[in-house]
Short mmCIF file of C-alpha atoms in Angstrom, two decimals:
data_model
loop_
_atom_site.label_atom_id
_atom_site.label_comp_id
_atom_site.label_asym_id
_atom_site.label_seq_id
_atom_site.Cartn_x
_atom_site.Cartn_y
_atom_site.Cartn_z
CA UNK A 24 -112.42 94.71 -38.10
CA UNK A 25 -108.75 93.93 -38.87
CA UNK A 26 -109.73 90.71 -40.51
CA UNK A 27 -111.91 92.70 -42.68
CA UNK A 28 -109.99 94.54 -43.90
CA UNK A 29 -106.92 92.30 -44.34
CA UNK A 30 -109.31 90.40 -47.11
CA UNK A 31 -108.79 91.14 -50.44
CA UNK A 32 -111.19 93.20 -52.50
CA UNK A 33 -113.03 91.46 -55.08
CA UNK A 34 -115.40 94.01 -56.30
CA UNK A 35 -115.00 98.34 -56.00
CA UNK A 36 -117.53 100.50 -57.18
CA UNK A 37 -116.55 104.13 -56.63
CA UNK A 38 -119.50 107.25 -57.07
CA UNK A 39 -121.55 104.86 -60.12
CA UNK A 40 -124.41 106.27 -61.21
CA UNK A 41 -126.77 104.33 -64.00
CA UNK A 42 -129.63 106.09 -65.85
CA UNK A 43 -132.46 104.50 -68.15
CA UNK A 44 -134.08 106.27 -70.86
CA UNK A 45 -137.49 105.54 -72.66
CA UNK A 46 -139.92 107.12 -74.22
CA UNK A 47 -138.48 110.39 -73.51
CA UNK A 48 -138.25 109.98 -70.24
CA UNK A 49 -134.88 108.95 -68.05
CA UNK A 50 -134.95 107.61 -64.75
CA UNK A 51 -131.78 107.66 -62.41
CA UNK A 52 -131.12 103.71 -60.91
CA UNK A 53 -128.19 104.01 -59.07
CA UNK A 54 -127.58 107.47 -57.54
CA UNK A 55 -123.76 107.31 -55.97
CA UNK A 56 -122.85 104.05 -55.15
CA UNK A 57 -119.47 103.42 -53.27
CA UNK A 58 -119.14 99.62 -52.29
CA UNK A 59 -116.59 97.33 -51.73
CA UNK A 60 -117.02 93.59 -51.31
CA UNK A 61 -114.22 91.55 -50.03
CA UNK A 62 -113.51 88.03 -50.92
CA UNK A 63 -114.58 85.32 -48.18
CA UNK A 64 -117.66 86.96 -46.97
CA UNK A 65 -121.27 86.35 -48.55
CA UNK A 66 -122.60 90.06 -48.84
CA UNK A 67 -126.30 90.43 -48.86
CA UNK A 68 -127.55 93.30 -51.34
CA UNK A 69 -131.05 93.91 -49.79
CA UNK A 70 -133.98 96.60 -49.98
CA UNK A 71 -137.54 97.22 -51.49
CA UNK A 72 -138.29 96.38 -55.08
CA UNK A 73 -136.78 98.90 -57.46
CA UNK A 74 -134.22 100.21 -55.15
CA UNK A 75 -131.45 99.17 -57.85
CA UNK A 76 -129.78 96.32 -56.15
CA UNK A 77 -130.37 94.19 -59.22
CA UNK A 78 -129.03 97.14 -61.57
CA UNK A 79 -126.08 96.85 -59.00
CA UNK A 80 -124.80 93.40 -59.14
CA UNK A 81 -125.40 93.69 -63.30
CA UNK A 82 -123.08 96.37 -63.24
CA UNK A 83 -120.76 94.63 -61.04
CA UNK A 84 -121.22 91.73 -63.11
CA UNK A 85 -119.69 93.42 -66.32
CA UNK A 86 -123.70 92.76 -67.73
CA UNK A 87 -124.31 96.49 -67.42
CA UNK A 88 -121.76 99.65 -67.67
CA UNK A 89 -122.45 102.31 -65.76
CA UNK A 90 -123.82 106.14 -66.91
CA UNK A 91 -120.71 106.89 -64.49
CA UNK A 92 -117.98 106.27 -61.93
CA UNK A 93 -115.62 103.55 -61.90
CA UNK A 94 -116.12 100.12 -61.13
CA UNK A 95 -113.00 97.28 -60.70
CA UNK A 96 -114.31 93.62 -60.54
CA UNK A 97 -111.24 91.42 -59.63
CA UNK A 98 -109.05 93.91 -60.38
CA UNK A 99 -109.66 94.82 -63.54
CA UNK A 100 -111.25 98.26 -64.64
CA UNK A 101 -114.39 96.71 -66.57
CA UNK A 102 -114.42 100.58 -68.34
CA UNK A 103 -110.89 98.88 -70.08
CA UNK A 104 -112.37 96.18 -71.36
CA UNK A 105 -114.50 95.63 -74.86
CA UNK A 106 -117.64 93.51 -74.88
CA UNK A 107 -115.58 90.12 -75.68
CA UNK A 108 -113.33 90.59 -72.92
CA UNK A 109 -115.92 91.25 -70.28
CA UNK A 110 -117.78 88.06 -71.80
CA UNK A 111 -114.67 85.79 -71.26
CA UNK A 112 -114.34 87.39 -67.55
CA UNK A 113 -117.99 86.45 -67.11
CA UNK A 114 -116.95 82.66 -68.44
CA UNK A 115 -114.55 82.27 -66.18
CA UNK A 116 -114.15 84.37 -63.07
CA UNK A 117 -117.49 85.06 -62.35
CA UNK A 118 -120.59 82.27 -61.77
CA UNK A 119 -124.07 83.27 -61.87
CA UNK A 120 -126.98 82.00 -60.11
CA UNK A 121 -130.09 83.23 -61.02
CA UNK A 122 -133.97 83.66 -59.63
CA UNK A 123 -135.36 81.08 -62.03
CA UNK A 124 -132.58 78.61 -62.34
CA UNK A 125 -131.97 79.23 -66.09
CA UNK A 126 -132.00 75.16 -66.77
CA UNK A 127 -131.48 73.95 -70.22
CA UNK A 128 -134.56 71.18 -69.75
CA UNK A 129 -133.28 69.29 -73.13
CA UNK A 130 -129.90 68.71 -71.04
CA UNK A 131 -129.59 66.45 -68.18
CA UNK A 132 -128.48 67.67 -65.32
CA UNK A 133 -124.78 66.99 -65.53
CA UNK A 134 -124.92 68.34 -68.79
CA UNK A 135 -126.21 71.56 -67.36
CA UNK A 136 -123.63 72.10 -64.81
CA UNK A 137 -120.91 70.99 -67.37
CA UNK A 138 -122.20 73.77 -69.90
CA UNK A 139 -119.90 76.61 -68.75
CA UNK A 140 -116.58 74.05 -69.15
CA UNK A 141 -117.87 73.11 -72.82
CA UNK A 142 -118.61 76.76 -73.70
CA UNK A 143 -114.58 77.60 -72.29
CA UNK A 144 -113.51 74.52 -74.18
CA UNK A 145 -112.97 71.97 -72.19
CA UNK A 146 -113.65 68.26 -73.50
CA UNK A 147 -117.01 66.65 -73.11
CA UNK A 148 -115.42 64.18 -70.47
CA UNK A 149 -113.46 66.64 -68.71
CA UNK A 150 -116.21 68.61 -68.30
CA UNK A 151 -118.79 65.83 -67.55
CA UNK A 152 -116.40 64.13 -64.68
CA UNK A 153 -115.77 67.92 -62.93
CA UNK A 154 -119.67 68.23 -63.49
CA UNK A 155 -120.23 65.37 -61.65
CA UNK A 156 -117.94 66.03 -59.21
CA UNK A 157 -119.68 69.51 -58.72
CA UNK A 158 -122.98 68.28 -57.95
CA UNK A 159 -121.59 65.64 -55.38
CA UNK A 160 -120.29 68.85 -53.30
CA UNK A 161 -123.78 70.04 -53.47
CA UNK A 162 -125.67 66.81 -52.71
CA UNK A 163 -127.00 65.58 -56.18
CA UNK A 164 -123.89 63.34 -57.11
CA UNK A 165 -126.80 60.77 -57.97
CA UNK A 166 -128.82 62.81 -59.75
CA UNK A 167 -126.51 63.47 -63.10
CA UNK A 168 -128.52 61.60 -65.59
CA UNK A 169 -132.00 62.84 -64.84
CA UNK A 170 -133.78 65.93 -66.66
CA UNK A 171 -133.87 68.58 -63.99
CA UNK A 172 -137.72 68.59 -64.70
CA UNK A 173 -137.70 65.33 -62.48
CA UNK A 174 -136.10 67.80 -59.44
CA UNK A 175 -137.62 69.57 -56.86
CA UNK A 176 -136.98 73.73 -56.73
CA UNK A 177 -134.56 73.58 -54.05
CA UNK A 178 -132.52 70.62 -56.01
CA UNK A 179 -132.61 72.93 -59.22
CA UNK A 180 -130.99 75.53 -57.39
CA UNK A 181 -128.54 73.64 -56.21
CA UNK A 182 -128.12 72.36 -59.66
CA UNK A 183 -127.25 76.12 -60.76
CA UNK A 184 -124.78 76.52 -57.40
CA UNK A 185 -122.75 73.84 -59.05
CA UNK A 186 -122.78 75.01 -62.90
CA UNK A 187 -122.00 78.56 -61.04
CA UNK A 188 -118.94 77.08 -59.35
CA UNK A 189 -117.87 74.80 -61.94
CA UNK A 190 -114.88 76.65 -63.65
CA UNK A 191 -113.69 77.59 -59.90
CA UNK A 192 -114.84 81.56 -60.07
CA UNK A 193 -113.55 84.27 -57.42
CA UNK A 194 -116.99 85.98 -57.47
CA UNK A 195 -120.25 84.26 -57.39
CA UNK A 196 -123.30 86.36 -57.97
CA UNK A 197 -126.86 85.32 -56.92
CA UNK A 198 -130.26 87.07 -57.95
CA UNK A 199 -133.08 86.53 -55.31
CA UNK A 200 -131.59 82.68 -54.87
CA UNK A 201 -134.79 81.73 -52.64
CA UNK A 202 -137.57 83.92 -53.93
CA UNK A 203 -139.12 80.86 -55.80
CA UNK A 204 -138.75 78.61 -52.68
CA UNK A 205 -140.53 77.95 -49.11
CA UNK A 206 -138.78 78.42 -46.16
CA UNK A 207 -137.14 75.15 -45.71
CA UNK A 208 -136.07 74.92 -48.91
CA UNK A 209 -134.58 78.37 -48.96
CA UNK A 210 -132.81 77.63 -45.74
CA UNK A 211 -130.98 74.79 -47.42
CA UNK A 212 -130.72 76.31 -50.75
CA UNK A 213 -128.25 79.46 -48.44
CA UNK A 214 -126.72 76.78 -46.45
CA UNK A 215 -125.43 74.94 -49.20
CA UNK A 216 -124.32 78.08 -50.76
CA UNK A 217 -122.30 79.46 -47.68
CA UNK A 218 -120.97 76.10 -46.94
CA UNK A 219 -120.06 75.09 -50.93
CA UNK A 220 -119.49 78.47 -52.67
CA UNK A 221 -117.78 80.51 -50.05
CA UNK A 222 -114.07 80.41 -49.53
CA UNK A 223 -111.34 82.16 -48.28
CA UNK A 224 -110.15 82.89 -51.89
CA UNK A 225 -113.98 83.38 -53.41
CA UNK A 226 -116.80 86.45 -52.10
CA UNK A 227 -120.63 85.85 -52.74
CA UNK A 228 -122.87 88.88 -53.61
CA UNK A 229 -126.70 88.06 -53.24
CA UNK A 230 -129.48 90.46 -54.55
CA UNK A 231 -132.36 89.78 -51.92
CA UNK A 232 -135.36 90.94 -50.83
CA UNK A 233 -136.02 88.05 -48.68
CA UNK A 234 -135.30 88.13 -44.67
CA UNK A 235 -135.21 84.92 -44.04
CA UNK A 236 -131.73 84.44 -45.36
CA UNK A 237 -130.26 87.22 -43.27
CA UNK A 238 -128.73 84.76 -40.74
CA UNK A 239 -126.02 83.59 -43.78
CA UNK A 240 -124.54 86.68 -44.53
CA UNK A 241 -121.38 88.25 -43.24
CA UNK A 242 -122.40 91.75 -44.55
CA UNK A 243 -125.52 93.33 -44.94
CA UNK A 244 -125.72 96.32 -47.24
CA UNK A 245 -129.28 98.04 -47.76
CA UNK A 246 -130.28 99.79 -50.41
CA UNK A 247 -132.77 103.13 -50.70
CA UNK A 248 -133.78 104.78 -54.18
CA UNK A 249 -130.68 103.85 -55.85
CA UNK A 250 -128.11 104.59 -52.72
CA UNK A 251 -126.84 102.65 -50.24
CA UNK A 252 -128.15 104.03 -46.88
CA UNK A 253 -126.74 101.21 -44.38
CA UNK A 254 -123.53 98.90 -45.02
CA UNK A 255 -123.28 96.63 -41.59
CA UNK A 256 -121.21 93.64 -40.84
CA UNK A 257 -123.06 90.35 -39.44
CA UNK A 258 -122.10 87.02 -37.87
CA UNK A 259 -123.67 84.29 -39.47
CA UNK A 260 -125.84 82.74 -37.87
CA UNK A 261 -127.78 85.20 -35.81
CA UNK A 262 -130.45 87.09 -36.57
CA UNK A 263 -129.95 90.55 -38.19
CA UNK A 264 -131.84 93.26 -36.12
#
């Protein structure tokens, strides 16, 4: 428990609330959330469909802003910042991994993971060499030339872990990472993520609904009708009850 708490907080959500209106009608997503996720831990965000784990991790994300509360994301009050600056945090402190890979297919695949490093402003061969260098860590050094068409699912994902991780981010944020893959693959896709992403330095938030991955996280937070009803630690590894 010491250990926890010694780690630095990456993310802090205090009392946010998030509403959607249309038609007429509004509907309350988040109803109260108070979360904190500390850096080198991979924290699972997990519950039924439409619980507002999604709405969560946009919010923490700087995608969304909340109807209310306060949220910090590395520190910084995202309520302080204007749309550009919450862009350029996205760019570079935060990496995003998402349910359906989000693949340029015109791009090969070193040209995929070297996107976020031309979009900063990086040169074309700086960016290609540290994309290359980037998909060695996550087992596709070889790979750099083909169209990710030519990949399997699980390869693709790992293709995103690397773009994600690319410009070195202290928050990686993953949206049902294994939902498109079988068991195996899924296994591999969290193993390479807990053994590539996470660092002392970095924390990993994944939006799940799947229980497979359990046994990777170090936290386990469940989510109810927009609240958080359970927030448990883990050891990786075993299986969560």
């Amino acid at each position: 428990m010491n250990e926890q708490i010694s780690q630095p907080v990456i993310v802090r959500c205090q009392n946010i609330t998030k509403d959607f209106e249309g038609g007429g009608v509004k509907v309350r997503a988040l109803r109260g959330i108070d979360l904190e996720i500390r850096s080198g831990q991979l924290t699972l965000l997990v519950g039924p469909s439409g619980c507002g784990k999604t709405t969560l991790l946009s919010i923490i994300a700087g995608i969304l802003a909340p109807t209310s509360g306060m949220v910090e994301t590395l520190g910084q009050s995202l309520a302080t910042l204007n749309a550009n600056q919450r862009a350029r945090m996205r760019l570079h402190s935060i990496g995003f991994v998402f349910q359906q890979f989000n693949l340029v297919p015109t791009l090969s695949v070193a040209e995929n993971v070297a996107l976020p490093m031309l979009i900063a402003g990086f040169s074309n061969s700086e960016a290609l060499k540290s994309a290359e260098e980037h998909l060695t860590k996550v087992g596709l050094g070889e790979f750099g030339q083909q169209s990710p068409s030519r990949l399997s699912g699980g390869q693709q994902q790992r293709v995103a872990f690397a773009r994600a991780l690319v410009l070195g981010p202290k928050l990686i944020v993953c949206d049902e990472p294994t939902s498109a893959l079988d068991a195996k693959t899924g296994h591999l896709v969290m193993q390479t993520l807990r053994t590539v992403a996470l660092r002392p330095d970095r924390a990993v938030a994944v939006v799940t609904h799947d229980p497979r991955v359990y046994e990777f996280a170090d936290r386990i937070v469940t989510m109810e009708d927009g609240r958080v009803i359970s927030d448990t630690t883990h050891t990786p590894g075993r299986p969560s009850e």
